């Protein structure tokens, strides 16, 4: 009996070593390990053995079964791996071929600047306001301390629809509208990005339509130093952490004192270049402390609160940041120009 | 405003200062110096010479041989080609070795005759010939007799000077004069201003050349005039002419040059009348009568209206107050007696008149910014003194009318608190420091005297009418102390919460969605034209033709506010298609304008639109497969996805065909929700697309404001289903006229609550469906919250759906 088992093991393993492929392997299993296979056949003869012989023969039989099963498992593993490898070889591709693309569009550069401005000022506790582009003379001028026929109105050539309706020349009317709408003397921190119009012929540096971003802060005890600090924070967020700012006296009817804000030239870092006309500084916005007349005319009490305002040209910021040389590029919408902005994080 | 350094030095001590440093300091103090330049070249070797004799050149008809005394031991022989050279003249002579802007001059032979130098023209010595009269620019420059032989010409002409151009803000009308700039420089360096004092007693007898002034209008606050008799018209002294030239004023003769010179000096515009043109020497200041006419100095006849203030005599208009004089009373070479006017005219009306007549003269620009009332009399005295000195005149007594206050009567007191100014600026300001800075500005300061207060009374002279409140004093203090002294701080006190509104977040998410879908964002102009609307098939009579028009457009192309973004997006597509970029996918989020009525009387409605244009290939294809062109369902699907971004369910939307003239019939649709139009999209009519060089284009516009009003801003998540869903596919045959939406709503209505979703998965026409009919394949999804549905339940629901579809839209189950 033991010899039959040993012989079975020898034959089976020898045959297993010669097998190739998954089909013959299964046939082998049925032949030797199946319910009606050779091992079962031999074991069926166990009943004929005397009882004292059965444990020893049983142990041999179990060893043979384990050997056959282990051989089978190992062979199956090999066969499976070979099949996988064959499939992988068949399915391999040229990984250097171009992928199936669906590239994103690019945010318009002016929108990109506005989004960055919004993010910077929202971080400083501001909200974002807007207002109409067709404005009343009152909000565009009078409520901002430009009395009728004041020479300061000449600073802004204006498109009129009627004697009283015009295309806003700046985003500042939203200052007046927001003050007027708010509870008297309640604190305000807003920025107002938006389109404005000037009656200028279009050329490389002038556009009849362009974009401004206004800022207004009103509250108790707001100081000109807060203006400087806020704009310093803005300049650092926009142009880099080591930026410096400088205020220079200026004039706007709706602020007093008024100033222009310069930042260190972002191209030469202050050493002097063509962009900054060798001064090392670049003017980026006008600002000042809200004129008491503006507070008063719009329902706030200048004895109780003070504030500051600033206004910047979005095109100017974009032109400096991205070295755009012609303001009209922003409105021609040449896809070769616009597409370039898909590839930049800031 | 231009000034010269040496001219400025007459009114304020500039010793120890350089033009460069002063320009930089002025700029930092808010008076930006835009530009500076030496007045003229140094002209080494060019001296004043006297022509002793002129003789013909032996070999050249056009040349003369002159002997010229240049103060050297012997006269020079100079060959000269100018026709106007004559013996006795004083002329600029470039001697051997002289350097002119055009090059060096050396002794040379001209047609065989040695020339020991050159007699120069105005242009050759670097004068601005544009402002000089013709007789001084053709041929050689003839100098005035006061030129000393041998004197360097650059010194004689005052070329050793620097011109500075100031860029003044509208509030600093005071710096439209040397006096104003002198006060500014004095404040910067703590120096004193000294203006000339020319008060003189009259030399004419009383009653000789009588003069009277009457003011018959509220728009002239004061008027001073003075007769100067016996004047001799002629050129003004060379130094005066040179200064006027330097600041851009054309010298025309001593009388008018003196009025201009004094205007630059004091900021007070003056006018000179020919006394003989004034009837009875009686000046009247009054408003014009309707249609009254006056011939102005520029040779035009102006028709007037009652708002215009006039200078007149008893019979006729003599000139426009503050704007321009009249031709009939103009000073000429024959004038023997002049009247000089120095007056106060209303800034607003002077500006209005100047604008209406397009006469923005130097005088008008000063009046509209406000002239210091305290200089009316000193400026007149100064002009009269100069006329006596340089035009041989003899002055009568000045005649005054109206309010002509002296400086000590016009100062305004402003009460300030150093603590409040410090609070405004953000650093500590002491009373002592404030008093010191005010002193430099020439503002007297005294304590208010109120007990316990720190308040000061600042007396602001009328030359600085822009300083009227504490904030103005704060600015004066801050700019003289230097804005660099302001520290950088952040706001203290009240809290404000920053952030974006839901509407702003929606804008961001829509942009983000479209960008990820590969659409490029564009920005186009809002000003367009009727022609552009017409080109986009928005014809006369269409509601979108109701565009708000500008009253003063710069061009026809930008004359109305757009009512739709279609034309501008087509233009962008055209521009790029013509530059080999035919695959267009673009969008813009911007404003369109709907006037409530035309002509516009009130603010038009401003709607925010999200519009896009798709043209060319949706998929460019490549080695993996064929290209695919955009079709209607690209644009409709895009709109559906846009609604999804706002949480607006497609099921809430009513879709209907749209018949806008710019869309291809049968290829356009409109989405409404509860009657509110939310989107419009479709294929642009091919005839329109072709006008923009496009083959096929698909346009969509979503009313952003409508979408915003419907947008979901809150979310309570739904529990995930705990029981499996079951699906059933149905192929239903309907007439072509039945829309998918009609079929879907019939099925939804009839199927009952177990139907969780239904969608179209197939559309097929032709073959067994029969003519005029198509088969629509629907996938129905059934689900219940609380149980797994049985086949019986699902079959019941399907049967109900089929019955409803048959009843409502005549649908039949397609034969298998
Ligand atoms: Zn630079």
Coordinates of N, CA and C in Angstrom, one line a residue, chain B residues 278-371:
Chain B
X278 N -12.9 153.3 -25.5 CA -13.9 153.2 -24.4 C -14.7 154.6 -24.4
X279 N -15.9 154.5 -24.7 CA -16.7 155.7 -24.9 C -16.8 156.4 -23.5
X280 N -16.3 157.7 -23.5 CA -16.3 158.5 -22.3 C -15.5 158.0 -21.2
X281 N -14.6 157.0 -21.4 CA -13.9 156.4 -20.4 C -14.7 155.8 -19.3
X282 N -15.9 155.3 -19.7 CA -16.9 154.8 -18.7 C -17.0 153.3 -18.9
X283 N -16.4 152.5 -18.0 CA -16.4 151.0 -18.0 C -17.6 150.5 -17.2
X284 N -18.4 149.6 -17.8 CA -19.5 149.0 -17.2 C -19.3 147.4 -17.2
X285 N -19.4 146.8 -16.0 CA -19.3 145.3 -16.0 C -20.8 144.9 -15.9
X286 N -21.2 144.1 -16.8 CA -22.7 143.7 -16.8 C -22.8 142.3 -17.5
X287 N -24.0 141.7 -17.4 CA -24.3 140.5 -18.1 C -24.7 140.8 -19.5
X288 N -24.4 139.9 -20.4 CA -24.7 140.1 -21.8 C -26.2 140.1 -22.1
X289 N -26.6 140.7 -23.1 CA -28.0 140.5 -23.5 C -28.1 139.4 -24.5
X290 N -29.3 138.8 -24.6 CA -29.6 137.7 -25.5 C -29.1 138.1 -26.9
X291 N -28.3 137.2 -27.5 CA -27.8 137.4 -28.8 C -26.9 138.6 -29.1
X292 N -26.4 139.2 -28.0 CA -25.5 140.3 -28.1 C -24.2 139.7 -28.7
X293 N -23.5 140.5 -29.5 CA -22.3 139.9 -30.2 C -21.1 140.7 -29.8
X294 N -19.9 140.0 -29.7 CA -18.7 140.7 -29.5 C -17.6 140.1 -30.3
X295 N -16.8 140.9 -30.9 CA -15.6 140.4 -31.7 C -14.5 140.2 -30.8
X296 N -14.0 139.0 -30.6 CA -12.9 138.8 -29.6 C -11.5 138.9 -30.3
X297 N -10.5 138.9 -29.5 CA -9.1 139.1 -29.9 C -8.7 138.1 -31.0
X298 N -9.3 136.9 -30.9 CA -8.8 135.9 -31.8 C -9.5 136.0 -33.2
X299 N -10.2 137.2 -33.4 CA -10.7 137.5 -34.7 C -12.1 136.9 -35.0
X300 N -12.7 136.2 -34.0 CA -14.0 135.6 -34.2 C -15.1 136.5 -33.6
X301 N -16.3 136.4 -34.1 CA -17.4 137.1 -33.6 C -18.2 136.1 -32.8
X302 N -18.4 136.4 -31.5 CA -19.1 135.5 -30.6 C -20.5 136.0 -30.3
X303 N -21.4 135.1 -30.5 CA -22.8 135.4 -30.1 C -23.0 135.0 -28.6
X304 N -23.5 135.9 -27.8 CA -23.6 135.6 -26.3 C -25.0 135.4 -25.8
X305 N -25.0 135.1 -24.5 CA -26.3 134.8 -23.9 C -26.2 135.4 -22.5
X306 N -27.3 135.6 -21.7 CA -27.2 136.4 -20.5 C -26.4 135.9 -19.4
X307 N -25.9 134.6 -19.4 CA -25.0 134.1 -18.4 C -23.6 134.7 -18.5
X308 N -23.3 135.2 -19.6 CA -21.9 135.7 -19.9 C -21.7 137.1 -19.3
X309 N -20.6 137.3 -18.6 CA -20.3 138.6 -18.0 C -19.5 139.3 -19.0
X310 N -19.8 140.6 -19.2 CA -19.1 141.4 -20.2 C -18.4 142.6 -19.6
X311 N -17.4 143.1 -20.2 CA -16.9 144.4 -20.0 C -17.4 145.3 -21.1
X312 N -18.0 146.4 -20.8 CA -18.6 147.2 -21.8 C -18.4 148.7 -21.5
X313 N -18.7 149.5 -22.5 CA -18.9 150.9 -22.2 C -20.3 151.3 -22.3
X314 N -20.7 152.5 -22.4 CA -22.1 152.9 -22.5 C -22.7 152.4 -23.7
X315 N -22.0 152.1 -24.7 CA -22.5 151.8 -26.1 C -22.4 150.3 -26.5
X316 N -21.2 149.7 -26.1 CA -20.9 148.4 -26.8 C -20.1 147.6 -25.8
X317 N -20.1 146.3 -26.2 CA -19.3 145.3 -25.5 C -17.8 145.5 -25.8
X318 N -16.9 145.5 -24.8 CA -15.5 145.6 -25.0 C -14.7 144.3 -24.9
X319 N -15.3 143.3 -24.2 CA -14.6 142.0 -24.1 C -15.4 141.1 -23.2
X320 N -14.9 139.9 -23.1 CA -15.6 138.8 -22.2 C -14.8 138.8 -20.9
X321 N -15.6 139.1 -19.8 CA -14.9 139.2 -18.5 C -14.1 137.9 -18.2
X322 N -12.8 138.1 -17.9 CA -12.0 137.0 -17.4 C -11.6 136.0 -18.5
X323 N -12.1 136.1 -19.7 CA -11.9 135.0 -20.7 C -11.1 135.6 -21.9
X324 N -11.6 136.6 -22.5 CA -10.8 137.2 -23.6 C -11.3 138.6 -23.9
X325 N -10.3 139.4 -24.3 CA -10.6 140.8 -24.6 C -11.3 140.9 -26.0
X326 N -11.7 142.2 -26.3 CA -12.4 142.4 -27.5 C -11.5 143.0 -28.6
X327 N -11.8 142.8 -29.8 CA -10.9 143.2 -30.9 C -10.9 144.8 -31.0
X328 N -12.1 145.3 -30.8 CA -12.2 146.8 -31.0 C -11.5 147.6 -30.0
X329 N -11.2 147.1 -28.8 CA -10.5 147.8 -27.8 C -9.1 147.3 -27.6
X330 N -8.6 146.5 -28.6 CA -7.3 145.9 -28.5 C -6.2 147.0 -28.5
X331 N -5.1 146.7 -27.8 CA -3.9 147.6 -27.9 C -3.2 147.3 -29.2
X332 N -2.9 148.4 -29.9 CA -2.1 148.3 -31.1 C -0.9 149.2 -31.1
X333 N -0.2 149.1 -32.2 CA 1.0 150.0 -32.3 C 0.6 151.5 -32.3
X334 N -0.7 151.8 -32.6 CA -1.1 153.2 -32.6 C -1.6 153.6 -31.2
X335 N -1.7 152.7 -30.3 CA -2.3 153.1 -29.0 C -1.4 154.1 -28.3
X336 N -2.0 155.1 -27.7 CA -1.2 156.1 -26.9 C -1.6 156.1 -25.5
X337 N -2.8 155.7 -25.2 CA -3.3 155.6 -23.8 C -4.0 154.3 -23.6
X338 N -3.6 153.7 -22.4 CA -4.2 152.4 -22.1 C -4.9 152.4 -20.8
X339 N -5.9 151.5 -20.7 CA -6.5 151.3 -19.4 C -6.2 149.8 -19.0
X340 N -5.6 149.7 -17.8 CA -5.3 148.3 -17.3 C -6.4 147.9 -16.3
X341 N -6.9 146.7 -16.6 CA -7.9 146.1 -15.7 C -7.4 145.1 -14.8
X342 N -7.8 145.1 -13.6 CA -7.4 144.1 -12.6 C -8.6 143.8 -11.8
X343 N -9.3 142.6 -11.9 CA -10.6 142.5 -11.4 C -10.8 141.1 -10.8
X344 N -12.0 141.0 -10.1 CA -12.4 139.7 -9.6 C -13.6 139.2 -10.3
X345 N -13.5 138.1 -11.0 CA -14.7 137.6 -11.7 C -15.0 136.2 -11.1
X346 N -16.3 135.9 -11.2 CA -16.9 134.7 -10.6 C -16.2 133.4 -11.2
X347 N -15.6 132.6 -10.4 CA -14.9 131.4 -11.0 C -15.8 130.5 -11.8
X348 N -17.0 130.2 -11.2 CA -17.9 129.3 -11.9 C -18.3 129.8 -13.3
X349 N -18.7 131.1 -13.3 CA -19.3 131.6 -14.6 C -18.1 131.8 -15.6
X350 N -16.9 132.2 -15.1 CA -15.8 132.3 -16.0 C -15.5 131.0 -16.7
X351 N -15.6 129.9 -15.8 CA -15.3 128.6 -16.4 C -16.4 128.2 -17.4
X352 N -17.6 128.4 -17.0 CA -18.7 128.1 -17.9 C -18.6 128.8 -19.3
X353 N -18.3 130.1 -19.2 CA -18.2 130.8 -20.4 C -17.0 130.3 -21.3
X354 N -15.9 130.1 -20.6 CA -14.7 129.5 -21.3 C -15.0 128.2 -21.9
X355 N -15.7 127.3 -21.2 CA -16.0 126.0 -21.8 C -16.9 126.2 -23.0
X356 N -18.0 127.0 -22.8 CA -19.0 127.1 -23.8 C -18.4 127.7 -25.1
X357 N -17.5 128.6 -25.0 CA -16.9 129.3 -26.1 C -15.6 128.6 -26.5
X358 N -15.2 127.5 -25.8 CA -13.9 126.9 -26.0 C -12.7 127.8 -26.0
X359 N -12.8 128.7 -25.0 CA -11.7 129.7 -24.8 C -11.1 129.4 -23.5
X360 N -10.2 128.4 -23.4 CA -9.6 128.2 -22.0 C -8.3 129.0 -22.0
X361 N -8.4 130.3 -21.9 CA -7.2 131.1 -21.9 C -6.4 131.0 -20.6
X362 N -5.2 131.5 -20.5 CA -4.4 131.5 -19.3 C -5.2 132.3 -18.2
X363 N -5.9 133.4 -18.6 CA -6.6 134.2 -17.7 C -7.8 133.3 -17.1
X364 N -8.5 132.7 -18.0 CA -9.7 131.9 -17.6 C -9.3 130.8 -16.7
X365 N -8.2 130.1 -17.0 CA -7.7 129.0 -16.1 C -7.4 129.5 -14.7
X366 N -6.9 130.8 -14.6 CA -6.6 131.3 -13.2 C -7.9 131.7 -12.5
X367 N -8.8 132.4 -13.3 CA -10.1 132.8 -12.6 C -10.9 131.6 -12.1
X368 N -10.9 130.5 -12.9 CA -11.8 129.4 -12.5 C -11.2 128.7 -11.3
X369 N -9.9 128.8 -11.0 CA -9.4 128.2 -9.8 C -9.4 129.1 -8.6
X370 N -9.8 130.4 -8.9 CA -9.9 131.3 -7.8 C -8.6 132.1 -7.7
X371 N -8.8 133.5 -7.8 CA -7.6 134.4 -7.7 C -7.7 135.0 -6.3

